[in-house]
């Protein structure tokens, strides 16, 4: 690895660690999903809890094993996200669960994807110091996500799901901090 590439990866890892730390806490998330091209809309509310994970913690070691990373490689940091969602219109519980994220270089290792329970990876970069961009590809689909911290009390998110070059769904989120852990 060239010194410049190693420096860039170290900066990326430092920036995402800072982003994860700034995201720690409980969030109320208002979500709207648009199915394309019909334009059908689904509104959701979620309670999200984000926890920072230090390198070599049990969760990140398990995540490394899921991705068959060598024992000599440690994920730099990570986050655990848990959620409990309900459909706003129907007032009915929609889903609940958790997912793990681990960082190495400019790759984000995940224990599950948006539409699969299998481990996936995403490439990430920062378009701005407070804006994390992810690109995840599996099963012929592409998931492009943008997460933006706005001060210490708000986050916005947008997800675009595409298949074969055609956009299928857009998700937009406004998240309000409830509690810092």
PDB file of C-alpha atoms in Angstrom:
ATOM      1  CA  UNK A   1       0.000   0.000   0.000  1.00  0.00           C
ATOM      2  CA  UNK A   2       1.382   3.414  -0.929  1.00  0.00           C
ATOM      3  CA  UNK A   3       1.907   5.956   1.882  1.00  0.00           C
ATOM      4  CA  UNK A   4      -0.675   8.288   0.260  1.00  0.00           C
ATOM      5  CA  UNK A   5      -3.317   5.528   0.113  1.00  0.00           C
ATOM      6  CA  UNK A   6      -2.580   4.528   3.709  1.00  0.00           C
ATOM      7  CA  UNK A   7      -2.899   8.178   4.834  1.00  0.00           C
ATOM      8  CA  UNK A   8      -6.212   8.555   2.942  1.00  0.00           C
ATOM      9  CA  UNK A   9      -7.596   5.374   4.559  1.00  0.00           C
ATOM     10  CA  UNK A  10      -6.484   6.550   8.009  1.00  0.00           C
ATOM     11  CA  UNK A  11      -8.228   9.906   7.447  1.00  0.00           C
ATOM     12  CA  UNK A  12     -11.406   8.149   6.231  1.00  0.00           C
ATOM     13  CA  UNK A  13     -11.367   5.846   9.253  1.00  0.00           C
ATOM     14  CA  UNK A  14     -10.841   8.782  11.608  1.00  0.00           C
ATOM     15  CA  UNK A  15     -13.671  10.744   9.980  1.00  0.00           C
ATOM     16  CA  UNK A  16     -16.174   7.869  10.123  1.00  0.00           C
ATOM     17  CA  UNK A  17     -15.240   7.146  13.760  1.00  0.00           C
ATOM     18  CA  UNK A  18     -15.995  10.801  14.549  1.00  0.00           C
ATOM     19  CA  UNK A  19     -19.293  10.555  12.598  1.00  0.00           C
ATOM     20  CA  UNK A  20     -20.340   7.396  14.497  1.00  0.00           C
ATOM     21  CA  UNK A  21     -19.463   8.995  17.858  1.00  0.00           C
ATOM     22  CA  UNK A  22     -21.493  12.096  16.975  1.00  0.00           C
ATOM     23  CA  UNK A  23     -24.461   9.825  16.131  1.00  0.00           C
ATOM     24  CA  UNK A  24     -24.531   7.951  19.459  1.00  0.00           C
ATOM     25  CA  UNK A  25     -27.849   8.136  21.289  1.00  0.00           C
ATOM     26  CA  UNK A  26     -31.574   7.694  20.771  1.00  0.00           C
ATOM     27  CA  UNK A  27     -33.274   9.184  17.739  1.00  0.00           C
ATOM     28  CA  UNK A  28     -36.868   9.608  16.625  1.00  0.00           C
ATOM     29  CA  UNK A  29     -37.015   8.952  12.892  1.00  0.00           C
ATOM     30  CA  UNK A  30     -39.797  10.061  10.556  1.00  0.00           C
ATOM     31  CA  UNK A  31     -39.493   8.181   7.269  1.00  0.00           C
ATOM     32  CA  UNK A  32     -41.225   8.430   3.943  1.00  0.00           C
ATOM     33  CA  UNK A  33     -40.724   5.824   1.214  1.00  0.00           C
ATOM     34  CA  UNK A  34     -41.701   6.528  -2.385  1.00  0.00           C
ATOM     35  CA  UNK A  35     -42.152   3.508  -4.648  1.00  0.00           C
ATOM     36  CA  UNK A  36     -41.295   4.354  -8.248  1.00  0.00           C
ATOM     37  CA  UNK A  37     -42.627   4.857 -10.840  1.00  0.00           C
ATOM     38  CA  UNK A  38     -46.128   4.554  -9.307  1.00  0.00           C
ATOM     39  CA  UNK A  39     -45.340   7.099  -6.603  1.00  0.00           C
ATOM     40  CA  UNK A  40     -46.985   5.057  -3.837  1.00  0.00           C
ATOM     41  CA  UNK A  41     -45.968   6.531  -0.462  1.00  0.00           C
ATOM     42  CA  UNK A  42     -45.420   4.782   2.858  1.00  0.00           C
ATOM     43  CA  UNK A  43     -44.865   6.712   6.093  1.00  0.00           C
ATOM     44  CA  UNK A  44     -43.029   5.206   9.050  1.00  0.00           C
ATOM     45  CA  UNK A  45     -41.914   6.276  12.501  1.00  0.00           C
ATOM     46  CA  UNK A  46     -38.995   4.613  14.219  1.00  0.00           C
ATOM     47  CA  UNK A  47     -37.116   4.776  17.460  1.00  0.00           C
ATOM     48  CA  UNK A  48     -33.436   4.282  16.662  1.00  0.00           C
ATOM     49  CA  UNK A  49     -30.603   3.705  19.134  1.00  0.00           C
ATOM     50  CA  UNK A  50     -26.983   4.055  18.001  1.00  0.00           C
ATOM     51  CA  UNK A  51     -24.040   2.738  20.015  1.00  0.00           C
ATOM     52  CA  UNK A  52     -20.349   3.257  19.151  1.00  0.00           C
ATOM     53  CA  UNK A  53     -18.203   0.116  18.943  1.00  0.00           C
ATOM     54  CA  UNK A  54     -14.488   0.196  19.760  1.00  0.00           C
ATOM     55  CA  UNK A  55     -11.974  -1.868  17.809  1.00  0.00           C
ATOM     56  CA  UNK A  56     -11.584  -5.464  19.043  1.00  0.00           C
ATOM     57  CA  UNK A  57     -14.936  -5.501  20.884  1.00  0.00           C
ATOM     58  CA  UNK A  58     -16.869  -8.782  20.707  1.00  0.00           C
ATOM     59  CA  UNK A  59     -19.400  -7.447  18.195  1.00  0.00           C
ATOM     60  CA  UNK A  60     -16.706  -6.326  15.725  1.00  0.00           C
ATOM     61  CA  UNK A  61     -14.758  -9.568  16.135  1.00  0.00           C
ATOM     62  CA  UNK A  62     -17.938 -11.517  15.303  1.00  0.00           C
ATOM     63  CA  UNK A  63     -18.553  -9.215  12.313  1.00  0.00           C
ATOM     64  CA  UNK A  64     -14.995  -9.865  11.091  1.00  0.00           C
ATOM     65  CA  UNK A  65     -15.649 -13.611  11.288  1.00  0.00           C
ATOM     66  CA  UNK A  66     -18.920 -13.256   9.321  1.00  0.00           C
ATOM     67  CA  UNK A  67     -16.912 -11.591   6.554  1.00  0.00           C
ATOM     68  CA  UNK A  68     -14.087 -14.157   6.779  1.00  0.00           C
ATOM     69  CA  UNK A  69     -11.462 -11.490   7.496  1.00  0.00           C
ATOM     70  CA  UNK A  70      -8.081 -12.830   8.643  1.00  0.00           C
ATOM     71  CA  UNK A  71      -7.525 -12.936  12.421  1.00  0.00           C
ATOM     72  CA  UNK A  72      -4.637 -10.504  11.928  1.00  0.00           C
ATOM     73  CA  UNK A  73      -7.072  -7.827  10.656  1.00  0.00           C
ATOM     74  CA  UNK A  74      -9.144  -5.765  13.104  1.00  0.00           C
ATOM     75  CA  UNK A  75     -12.019  -3.510  12.207  1.00  0.00           C
ATOM     76  CA  UNK A  76     -11.094   0.027  13.286  1.00  0.00           C
ATOM     77  CA  UNK A  77     -14.440   0.943  14.861  1.00  0.00           C
ATOM     78  CA  UNK A  78     -18.118   0.482  14.283  1.00  0.00           C
ATOM     79  CA  UNK A  79     -21.670   1.124  15.364  1.00  0.00           C
ATOM     80  CA  UNK A  80     -24.628  -0.929  16.446  1.00  0.00           C
ATOM     81  CA  UNK A  81     -28.013   0.402  15.340  1.00  0.00           C
ATOM     82  CA  UNK A  82     -31.271  -0.929  16.788  1.00  0.00           C
ATOM     83  CA  UNK A  83     -34.710   0.131  15.628  1.00  0.00           C
ATOM     84  CA  UNK A  84     -38.403  -0.293  16.336  1.00  0.00           C
ATOM     85  CA  UNK A  85     -40.671   0.916  13.516  1.00  0.00           C
ATOM     86  CA  UNK A  86     -44.373   1.366  12.949  1.00  0.00           C
ATOM     87  CA  UNK A  87     -46.508   2.290   9.960  1.00  0.00           C
ATOM     88  CA  UNK A  88     -47.890   5.785  10.629  1.00  0.00           C
ATOM     89  CA  UNK A  89     -51.063   5.370   8.552  1.00  0.00           C
ATOM     90  CA  UNK A  90     -52.022   1.914   9.839  1.00  0.00           C
ATOM     91  CA  UNK A  91     -50.638   2.495  13.343  1.00  0.00           C
ATOM     92  CA  UNK A  92     -49.231  -1.013  13.121  1.00  0.00           C
ATOM     93  CA  UNK A  93     -45.796  -2.241  14.177  1.00  0.00           C
ATOM     94  CA  UNK A  94     -43.704  -2.710  11.019  1.00  0.00           C
ATOM     95  CA  UNK A  95     -40.312  -4.054  12.079  1.00  0.00           C
ATOM     96  CA  UNK A  96     -37.700  -4.140  14.757  1.00  0.00           C
ATOM     97  CA  UNK A  97     -34.140  -5.350  14.807  1.00  0.00           C
ATOM     98  CA  UNK A  98     -30.510  -4.381  14.886  1.00  0.00           C
ATOM     99  CA  UNK A  99     -27.515  -4.227  12.605  1.00  0.00           C
ATOM    100  CA  UNK A 100     -23.770  -3.905  13.039  1.00  0.00           C
ATOM    101  CA  UNK A 101     -21.392  -1.713  11.054  1.00  0.00           C
ATOM    102  CA  UNK A 102     -17.614  -2.106  11.106  1.00  0.00           C
ATOM    103  CA  UNK A 103     -14.971   0.017   9.363  1.00  0.00           C
ATOM    104  CA  UNK A 104     -11.746  -0.920   7.612  1.00  0.00           C
ATOM    105  CA  UNK A 105     -10.237   1.476   5.093  1.00  0.00           C
ATOM    106  CA  UNK A 106     -13.072   2.894   2.979  1.00  0.00           C
ATOM    107  CA  UNK A 107     -15.191  -0.242   3.373  1.00  0.00           C
ATOM    108  CA  UNK A 108     -18.107  -0.525   5.750  1.00  0.00           C
ATOM    109  CA  UNK A 109     -18.777  -4.132   6.774  1.00  0.00           C
ATOM    110  CA  UNK A 110     -22.368  -4.895   7.751  1.00  0.00           C
ATOM    111  CA  UNK A 111     -23.928  -7.974   9.316  1.00  0.00           C
ATOM    112  CA  UNK A 112     -27.002  -7.535   7.099  1.00  0.00           C
ATOM    113  CA  UNK A 113     -28.243  -5.409   4.237  1.00  0.00           C
ATOM    114  CA  UNK A 114     -31.370  -3.348   3.721  1.00  0.00           C
ATOM    115  CA  UNK A 115     -33.111  -6.217   1.896  1.00  0.00           C
ATOM    116  CA  UNK A 116     -31.122  -9.262   3.053  1.00  0.00           C
ATOM    117  CA  UNK A 117     -30.131 -10.856   6.347  1.00  0.00           C
ATOM    118  CA  UNK A 118     -26.748 -11.860   4.866  1.00  0.00           C
ATOM    119  CA  UNK A 119     -23.525  -9.918   5.541  1.00  0.00           C
ATOM    120  CA  UNK A 120     -22.768  -7.203   2.967  1.00  0.00           C
ATOM    121  CA  UNK A 121     -20.157  -4.512   2.400  1.00  0.00           C
ATOM    122  CA  UNK A 122     -20.518  -0.899   1.333  1.00  0.00           C
ATOM    123  CA  UNK A 123     -18.041   1.650   0.049  1.00  0.00           C
ATOM    124  CA  UNK A 124     -18.199   4.954   1.866  1.00  0.00           C
ATOM    125  CA  UNK A 125     -16.900   8.465   1.463  1.00  0.00           C
ATOM    126  CA  UNK A 126     -17.641  11.924   2.864  1.00  0.00           C
ATOM    127  CA  UNK A 127     -19.022  14.544   0.469  1.00  0.00           C
ATOM    128  CA  UNK A 128     -18.741  17.039   3.374  1.00  0.00           C
ATOM    129  CA  UNK A 129     -17.329  16.607   6.882  1.00  0.00           C
ATOM    130  CA  UNK A 130     -20.833  15.937   8.253  1.00  0.00           C
ATOM    131  CA  UNK A 131     -22.221  13.989   5.273  1.00  0.00           C
ATOM    132  CA  UNK A 132     -21.553  10.246   4.984  1.00  0.00           C
ATOM    133  CA  UNK A 133     -22.296   8.599   1.623  1.00  0.00           C
ATOM    134  CA  UNK A 134     -22.613   4.826   1.169  1.00  0.00           C
ATOM    135  CA  UNK A 135     -22.953   2.589  -1.873  1.00  0.00           C
ATOM    136  CA  UNK A 136     -23.986  -1.013  -1.317  1.00  0.00           C
ATOM    137  CA  UNK A 137     -24.558  -3.568  -4.088  1.00  0.00           C
ATOM    138  CA  UNK A 138     -26.003  -7.088  -3.849  1.00  0.00           C
ATOM    139  CA  UNK A 139     -28.556  -9.319  -5.568  1.00  0.00           C
ATOM    140  CA  UNK A 140     -28.552  -7.023  -8.618  1.00  0.00           C
ATOM    141  CA  UNK A 141     -29.641  -3.993  -6.582  1.00  0.00           C
ATOM    142  CA  UNK A 142     -27.770  -0.797  -5.729  1.00  0.00           C
ATOM    143  CA  UNK A 143     -28.435   1.094  -2.482  1.00  0.00           C
ATOM    144  CA  UNK A 144     -27.099   4.651  -2.359  1.00  0.00           C
ATOM    145  CA  UNK A 145     -27.412   6.361   1.003  1.00  0.00           C
ATOM    146  CA  UNK A 146     -26.578   9.790   2.329  1.00  0.00           C
ATOM    147  CA  UNK A 147     -26.581  10.556   6.064  1.00  0.00           C
ATOM    148  CA  UNK A 148     -26.082  14.144   7.156  1.00  0.00           C
ATOM    149  CA  UNK A 149     -25.572  15.418  10.693  1.00  0.00           C
ATOM    150  CA  UNK A 150     -27.183  18.823  11.188  1.00  0.00           C
ATOM    151  CA  UNK A 151     -25.827  20.297  14.399  1.00  0.00           C
ATOM    152  CA  UNK A 152     -26.096  17.950  17.375  1.00  0.00           C
ATOM    153  CA  UNK A 153     -29.874  17.439  17.345  1.00  0.00           C
ATOM    154  CA  UNK A 154     -30.810  16.427  13.784  1.00  0.00           C
ATOM    155  CA  UNK A 155     -29.876  14.029  11.009  1.00  0.00           C
ATOM    156  CA  UNK A 156     -31.286  13.657   7.529  1.00  0.00           C
ATOM    157  CA  UNK A 157     -31.004  10.519   5.463  1.00  0.00           C
ATOM    158  CA  UNK A 158     -31.854   9.607   1.923  1.00  0.00           C
ATOM    159  CA  UNK A 159     -31.760   6.167   0.324  1.00  0.00           C
ATOM    160  CA  UNK A 160     -32.158   5.453  -3.378  1.00  0.00           C
ATOM    161  CA  UNK A 161     -32.680   1.826  -4.395  1.00  0.00           C
ATOM    162  CA  UNK A 162     -32.034   0.908  -8.038  1.00  0.00           C
ATOM    163  CA  UNK A 163     -31.992  -2.255 -10.129  1.00  0.00           C
ATOM    164  CA  UNK A 164     -30.690  -2.516 -13.700  1.00  0.00           C
ATOM    165  CA  UNK A 165     -30.154   1.252 -13.761  1.00  0.00           C
ATOM    166  CA  UNK A 166     -33.779   2.025 -12.865  1.00  0.00           C
ATOM    167  CA  UNK A 167     -34.688   3.697  -9.575  1.00  0.00           C
ATOM    168  CA  UNK A 168     -37.254   1.640  -7.645  1.00  0.00           C
ATOM    169  CA  UNK A 169     -37.599   3.447  -4.333  1.00  0.00           C
ATOM    170  CA  UNK A 170     -36.555   6.633  -2.582  1.00  0.00           C
ATOM    171  CA  UNK A 171     -36.517   6.822   1.206  1.00  0.00           C
ATOM    172  CA  UNK A 172     -36.259  10.161   2.992  1.00  0.00           C
ATOM    173  CA  UNK A 173     -35.776  10.509   6.732  1.00  0.00           C
ATOM    174  CA  UNK A 174     -35.714  13.245   9.341  1.00  0.00           C
ATOM    175  CA  UNK A 175     -34.201  12.097  12.623  1.00  0.00           C
ATOM    176  CA  UNK A 176     -34.407  14.092  15.859  1.00  0.00           C
ATOM    177  CA  UNK A 177     -32.153  13.325  18.787  1.00  0.00           C
ATOM    178  CA  UNK A 178     -34.070  12.226  21.872  1.00  0.00           C
ATOM    179  CA  UNK A 179     -31.205  11.323  24.169  1.00  0.00           C
ATOM    180  CA  UNK A 180     -27.408  11.203  24.081  1.00  0.00           C
ATOM    181  CA  UNK A 181     -26.106   7.978  25.617  1.00  0.00           C
TER     182      UNK A 181
END
